Coordinates of C-alpha atoms in Angstrom, one line a residue:
M1 CA 46.8 85.2 27.6
I2 CA 47.2 82.1 29.8
K3 CA 43.2 82.1 29.9
T4 CA 43.0 82.5 26.6
K5 CA 44.7 79.4 25.7
L6 CA 43.3 77.4 29.1
A7 CA 39.5 78.2 26.8
L8 CA 41.1 76.8 24.0
F9 CA 41.9 73.8 25.4
L10 CA 38.8 73.2 27.3
L11 CA 36.9 73.3 24.2
A12 CA 39.1 71.5 21.9
L13 CA 38.7 68.8 24.7
L14 CA 34.8 69.1 24.8
V15 CA 34.7 68.6 21.2
V16 CA 36.7 65.6 21.0
S17 CA 34.6 64.1 24.1
C18 CA 31.9 64.5 22.1
T19 CA 32.5 63.1 18.8
S20 CA 33.9 59.9 20.6
S21 CA 30.6 59.1 22.1
R22 CA 28.5 59.1 18.9
P23 CA 29.7 56.0 17.4
V24 CA 29.1 53.4 20.2
V25 CA 25.4 55.0 20.7
R26 CA 25.0 53.9 17.0
T27 CA 26.8 50.8 17.6
T28 CA 25.2 49.4 20.8
S29 CA 21.6 49.9 19.7
K30 CA 21.8 48.5 16.4
P31 CA 23.2 44.8 17.0
K32 CA 20.7 44.6 19.7
V33 CA 17.7 44.9 17.2
T34 CA 19.4 42.4 14.6
T35 CA 20.5 39.2 16.5
K36 CA 17.5 39.4 18.9
K37 CA 14.8 39.6 15.5
Q38 CA 16.6 37.6 13.4
P39 CA 17.3 34.2 15.3
V40 CA 13.2 34.1 16.7
S41 CA 11.5 34.4 12.5
Q42 CA 14.1 31.8 11.4
T43 CA 13.4 29.4 14.5
K44 CA 9.4 30.1 13.8
T45 CA 9.8 30.1 10.0
K46 CA 11.6 26.4 10.4
T47 CA 9.2 25.0 13.3
T48 CA 5.7 25.5 10.5
T49 CA 7.4 23.8 7.2
A50 CA 8.4 20.5 9.6
K51 CA 4.5 19.8 10.3
K52 CA 3.5 20.0 6.4
P53 CA 5.1 16.6 5.3
V54 CA 3.9 15.0 8.3
V55 CA -0.4 15.2 7.4
T56 CA 0.9 14.5 3.8
T57 CA 2.8 11.3 4.4
S58 CA -0.9 10.3 6.8
S59 CA -3.4 11.1 4.2
T60 CA -1.3 9.5 1.6
K61 CA -1.6 6.1 3.7
S62 CA -4.7 7.0 4.7
E63 CA -5.6 7.3 0.4
S64 CA -3.9 4.3 -0.5
T65 CA -5.5 1.6 2.1
E66 CA -8.8 2.7 1.2
S67 CA -7.9 2.3 -2.3
K68 CA -7.0 -0.9 -2.2
Q69 CA -9.8 -2.5 -0.1
K70 CA -12.1 -0.8 -2.4
I71 CA -10.4 -2.2 -5.3
D72 CA -10.0 -5.9 -3.0
S73 CA -14.0 -5.9 -3.5
E74 CA -14.7 -4.6 -6.9
V75 CA -17.2 -6.5 -8.9
T76 CA -16.7 -5.6 -12.8
L77 CA -20.1 -6.3 -14.0
V78 CA -19.9 -6.9 -18.3
A79 CA -23.4 -7.4 -19.8
T80 CA -25.7 -5.0 -21.4
S81 CA -25.2 -2.6 -18.3
N82 CA -21.2 -2.6 -18.9
I83 CA -20.8 -0.6 -15.5
K84 CA -18.4 -1.3 -13.0
T85 CA -20.1 -1.7 -9.7
Y86 CA -18.8 -3.1 -5.6
A87 CA -19.5 -5.7 -3.5
E88 CA -21.4 -3.5 -1.2
E89 CA -23.5 -1.8 -3.6
I90 CA -24.7 -5.7 -5.2
Q91 CA -25.3 -6.9 -1.4
I92 CA -27.7 -3.6 -0.7
Y93 CA -29.2 -4.4 -4.0
V94 CA -29.7 -7.7 -3.5
D95 CA -31.2 -6.4 0.1
N96 CA -33.8 -4.4 -1.8
F97 CA -34.7 -6.9 -4.7
K98 CA -34.9 -10.0 -3.0
E99 CA -38.4 -10.8 -1.5
I100 CA -39.8 -9.0 -4.5
A101 CA -37.4 -12.0 -6.7
Q102 CA -38.9 -14.6 -4.1
N103 CA -42.4 -13.3 -5.2
N104 CA -42.0 -14.4 -8.5
M105 CA -40.2 -17.5 -7.9
R106 CA -43.6 -18.9 -6.0
A107 CA -46.0 -17.1 -8.9
H108 CA -43.6 -18.0 -11.7
G109 CA -41.2 -20.8 -11.2
I110 CA -38.1 -18.9 -11.7
P111 CA -35.5 -19.7 -9.3
A112 CA -34.9 -16.2 -7.1
S113 CA -31.8 -16.1 -7.4
I114 CA -31.7 -16.1 -11.0
T115 CA -33.9 -13.6 -11.4
L116 CA -31.4 -11.4 -8.8
A117 CA -28.3 -12.7 -10.6
Q118 CA -29.7 -11.1 -13.8
G119 CA -30.6 -8.5 -12.1
I120 CA -27.4 -7.6 -10.9
L121 CA -25.6 -8.2 -14.1
E122 CA -28.1 -6.8 -16.6
S123 CA -28.6 -2.9 -14.4
G124 CA -25.2 -3.3 -12.9
A125 CA -26.6 -3.1 -9.6
G126 CA -29.6 -0.9 -10.4
K127 CA -26.7 2.1 -12.0
G128 CA -27.0 1.4 -15.5
K129 CA -28.5 3.8 -17.4
L130 CA -32.1 1.8 -18.6
A131 CA -32.3 0.7 -14.3
L132 CA -32.1 5.0 -13.8
S133 CA -34.0 6.5 -16.7
A134 CA -37.1 3.8 -17.2
N135 CA -36.8 1.2 -14.2
N136 CA -35.7 -1.6 -16.4
H137 CA -33.5 -3.8 -14.5
F138 CA -33.7 -6.5 -17.3
G139 CA -33.2 -4.7 -20.9
I140 CA -36.5 -5.7 -22.1
K141 CA -37.1 -4.2 -25.4
C142 CA -40.7 -3.1 -26.4
H143 CA -41.0 -5.8 -29.1
K144 CA -44.4 -5.6 -30.9
E145 CA -46.7 -6.5 -27.5
W146 CA -46.1 -3.4 -25.8
T147 CA -48.3 -1.0 -25.3
G148 CA -47.0 0.8 -22.6
E149 CA -44.2 3.8 -22.0
S150 CA -40.4 3.7 -23.9
V151 CA -36.8 5.4 -23.7
K152 CA -35.1 4.7 -26.5
H153 CA -31.5 3.4 -25.7
D154 CA -28.5 2.7 -27.9
D155 CA -27.9 -1.6 -28.2
D156 CA -27.2 -3.4 -30.5
S157 CA -28.9 -0.8 -32.8
A158 CA -29.0 2.4 -32.3
Q159 CA -32.0 4.2 -30.1
E160 CA -33.4 1.0 -29.7
C161 CA -37.1 0.9 -27.9
F162 CA -36.7 -0.2 -24.4
R163 CA -40.3 -0.4 -22.2
K164 CA -39.9 2.1 -19.0
Y165 CA -41.8 1.1 -15.7
E166 CA -42.9 3.0 -12.7
H167 CA -41.3 1.2 -10.8
P168 CA -38.5 -1.7 -10.5
S169 CA -40.9 -4.3 -8.9
E170 CA -42.8 -3.9 -12.3
S171 CA -39.5 -4.5 -14.6
Y172 CA -39.1 -7.7 -12.1
R173 CA -42.4 -9.1 -12.5
D174 CA -42.3 -8.5 -17.4
H175 CA -38.8 -10.6 -16.8
S176 CA -41.2 -13.7 -15.6
L177 CA -43.8 -13.1 -17.6
F178 CA -40.9 -12.5 -20.0
L179 CA -39.2 -16.1 -20.2
T180 CA -42.9 -17.7 -19.0
S181 CA -44.3 -16.8 -22.2
R182 CA -41.8 -17.3 -25.1
P183 CA -41.8 -21.0 -26.2
R184 CA -37.8 -21.2 -26.3
Y185 CA -37.7 -21.0 -22.8
S186 CA -39.9 -23.7 -22.1
S187 CA -37.4 -26.3 -21.6
L188 CA -36.3 -24.3 -18.3
F189 CA -39.2 -25.0 -16.4
K190 CA -38.9 -28.8 -17.0
L191 CA -35.5 -28.3 -14.0
D192 CA -35.2 -27.8 -10.7
K193 CA -35.9 -24.4 -9.5
G194 CA -33.1 -24.5 -7.2
D195 CA -30.5 -25.7 -9.9
Y196 CA -29.6 -22.4 -10.2
E197 CA -26.2 -24.1 -12.5
S198 CA -28.9 -25.5 -15.2
W199 CA -31.0 -22.7 -15.2
A200 CA -28.1 -20.1 -16.1
K201 CA -26.7 -22.7 -18.9
G202 CA -30.4 -22.9 -20.3
L203 CA -31.0 -19.2 -20.4
K204 CA -27.7 -19.1 -22.5
A205 CA -28.5 -22.0 -25.1
A206 CA -31.8 -20.9 -25.2
G207 CA -30.5 -17.7 -26.9
Y208 CA -31.4 -15.2 -24.1
A209 CA -27.8 -13.4 -24.1
T210 CA -25.0 -13.4 -27.1
D211 CA -22.2 -13.0 -24.4
V212 CA -20.5 -16.5 -23.7
K213 CA -19.3 -15.9 -20.5
Y214 CA -22.9 -15.3 -19.0
P215 CA -23.5 -18.3 -17.6
E216 CA -20.6 -18.2 -15.6
K217 CA -21.3 -14.5 -14.8
L218 CA -24.7 -15.8 -13.1
I219 CA -23.1 -18.5 -11.0
G220 CA -20.5 -16.5 -9.8
L221 CA -22.7 -14.0 -8.7
I222 CA -24.9 -16.6 -7.2
E223 CA -22.3 -18.1 -5.5
R224 CA -20.5 -15.6 -3.9
F225 CA -22.9 -13.7 -2.9
E226 CA -25.2 -16.7 -2.3
L227 CA -28.0 -15.8 -3.5
Y228 CA -29.4 -19.6 -3.9
K229 CA -30.5 -18.5 -0.3
Y230 CA -33.3 -17.2 -1.2
D231 CA -34.3 -20.3 -3.4
N232 CA -33.9 -22.6 -0.1
E233 CA -36.4 -19.9 1.3
V234 CA -38.6 -20.8 -1.3
L235 CA -38.3 -23.9 -1.3
S236 CA -37.7 -25.2 2.3
R237 CA -34.7 -27.0 2.1
D238 CA -31.1 -26.3 2.8
F239 CA -28.9 -26.9 -0.1
K240 CA -25.4 -25.4 0.0
P241 CA -23.5 -25.9 -3.4
V242 CA -20.2 -28.3 -3.0
K243 CA -16.6 -26.1 -2.1
K244 CA -15.2 -26.7 -5.4
E245 CA -10.8 -28.1 -4.8
V246 CA -8.1 -25.9 -6.5
I247 CA -7.0 -27.7 -9.3
V248 CA -3.6 -27.7 -9.9
A249 CA -2.3 -28.6 -13.6
Q250 CA 0.6 -28.4 -15.2
G251 CA 2.9 -28.5 -12.6
G252 CA 0.8 -25.8 -10.8
D253 CA 0.5 -23.1 -14.0
Y254 CA -3.5 -23.3 -13.4
Y255 CA -5.6 -22.0 -10.4
T256 CA -9.7 -22.6 -10.3
I257 CA -11.0 -19.4 -8.4
Q258 CA -13.0 -19.6 -5.3
Q259 CA -15.2 -17.9 -3.6
G260 CA -14.4 -14.3 -2.4
D261 CA -11.6 -14.7 -5.0
T262 CA -11.2 -11.2 -6.7
L263 CA -8.3 -10.3 -10.0
Y264 CA -6.8 -7.9 -7.4
S265 CA -6.4 -10.5 -4.3
L266 CA -4.9 -13.4 -6.9
S267 CA -2.8 -11.1 -8.1
K268 CA -1.1 -10.8 -4.7
R269 CA -1.4 -13.9 -3.9
F270 CA 0.7 -15.0 -6.9
N271 CA 3.2 -11.6 -7.2
L272 CA 1.3 -10.8 -10.0
T273 CA -0.5 -7.8 -11.4
V274 CA -4.3 -7.8 -12.5
D275 CA -2.6 -6.4 -15.9
D276 CA -0.4 -10.0 -15.9
L277 CA -3.0 -11.8 -15.2
K278 CA -5.4 -10.4 -17.8
K279 CA -3.0 -10.7 -20.5
L280 CA -2.4 -14.3 -19.2
N281 CA -6.0 -15.2 -19.5
N282 CA -6.7 -13.2 -22.5
M283 CA -9.5 -11.3 -20.5
S284 CA -11.2 -8.1 -21.6
D285 CA -12.7 -7.3 -18.1
N286 CA -12.3 -8.2 -14.1
A287 CA -14.7 -11.1 -14.7
I288 CA -14.3 -14.0 -12.8
S289 CA -16.5 -16.7 -11.8
I290 CA -16.3 -19.8 -9.0
G291 CA -14.9 -22.5 -11.1
Q292 CA -13.1 -20.9 -13.4
Q293 CA -9.9 -22.0 -14.5
I294 CA -7.4 -19.0 -14.8
K295 CA -3.2 -19.4 -15.7
I296 CA -1.1 -18.3 -13.3
K297 CA 2.0 -18.9 -15.2

């Protein structure tokens, strides 16, 4: 009887000890797994997301700087081309065609500065449709005497006939022949070959362009990009335009455009926006010319 009771007691003790050990195994193993892994994954996520704003901020600043530099060098050309181009593009154009313009000056007497300025203005520095499709840099139409190739292009009327050339140099030569062969331009050839201001005004007076600002645009391009230097080389002289003094009138309400000025640079100088300047001066485009007076108040 005593042996039976002792056996039952030992059996009960064994059951209790087995039952109490199982929860200990569960609670110690599971917390170790979760507490170690979760903080590590959270730390990695925070580190990854922290890097993104740094990259975004630096690229935004870079793009903003580049954009401002490009705007500051912008020259808007509004004539037959109606093309927006930039100072560096115009300089490349000048480098490509300056010798051709000088050769035409020697042969036909038209200032190289005028020819280059007209080419820049009329062709959008070579980016206009006629320049690209027909090598026509001066917008010369077919007229009755033209027997060469042609292209159709909308101008004063729809699908007008314009001359097409194999090479831009032919367009430059034809421009010179166009001016020398028409009586209405004969007065130009009585002018000093280096007097680009009189030539620019004479072209407008003879009816070359209907744009009232045409002379100012030509003069502005010639002085801004120093195209008169190519006249100097042909004429063997060292002419430099007199720098126009800043004219301040009506209590400082007006400013006279100087070489290198753009609407963007002036807007920063006088604490205005480009749109403010255009509204003050009833301007439809960004074209400005050296010597031009604009309202700043």
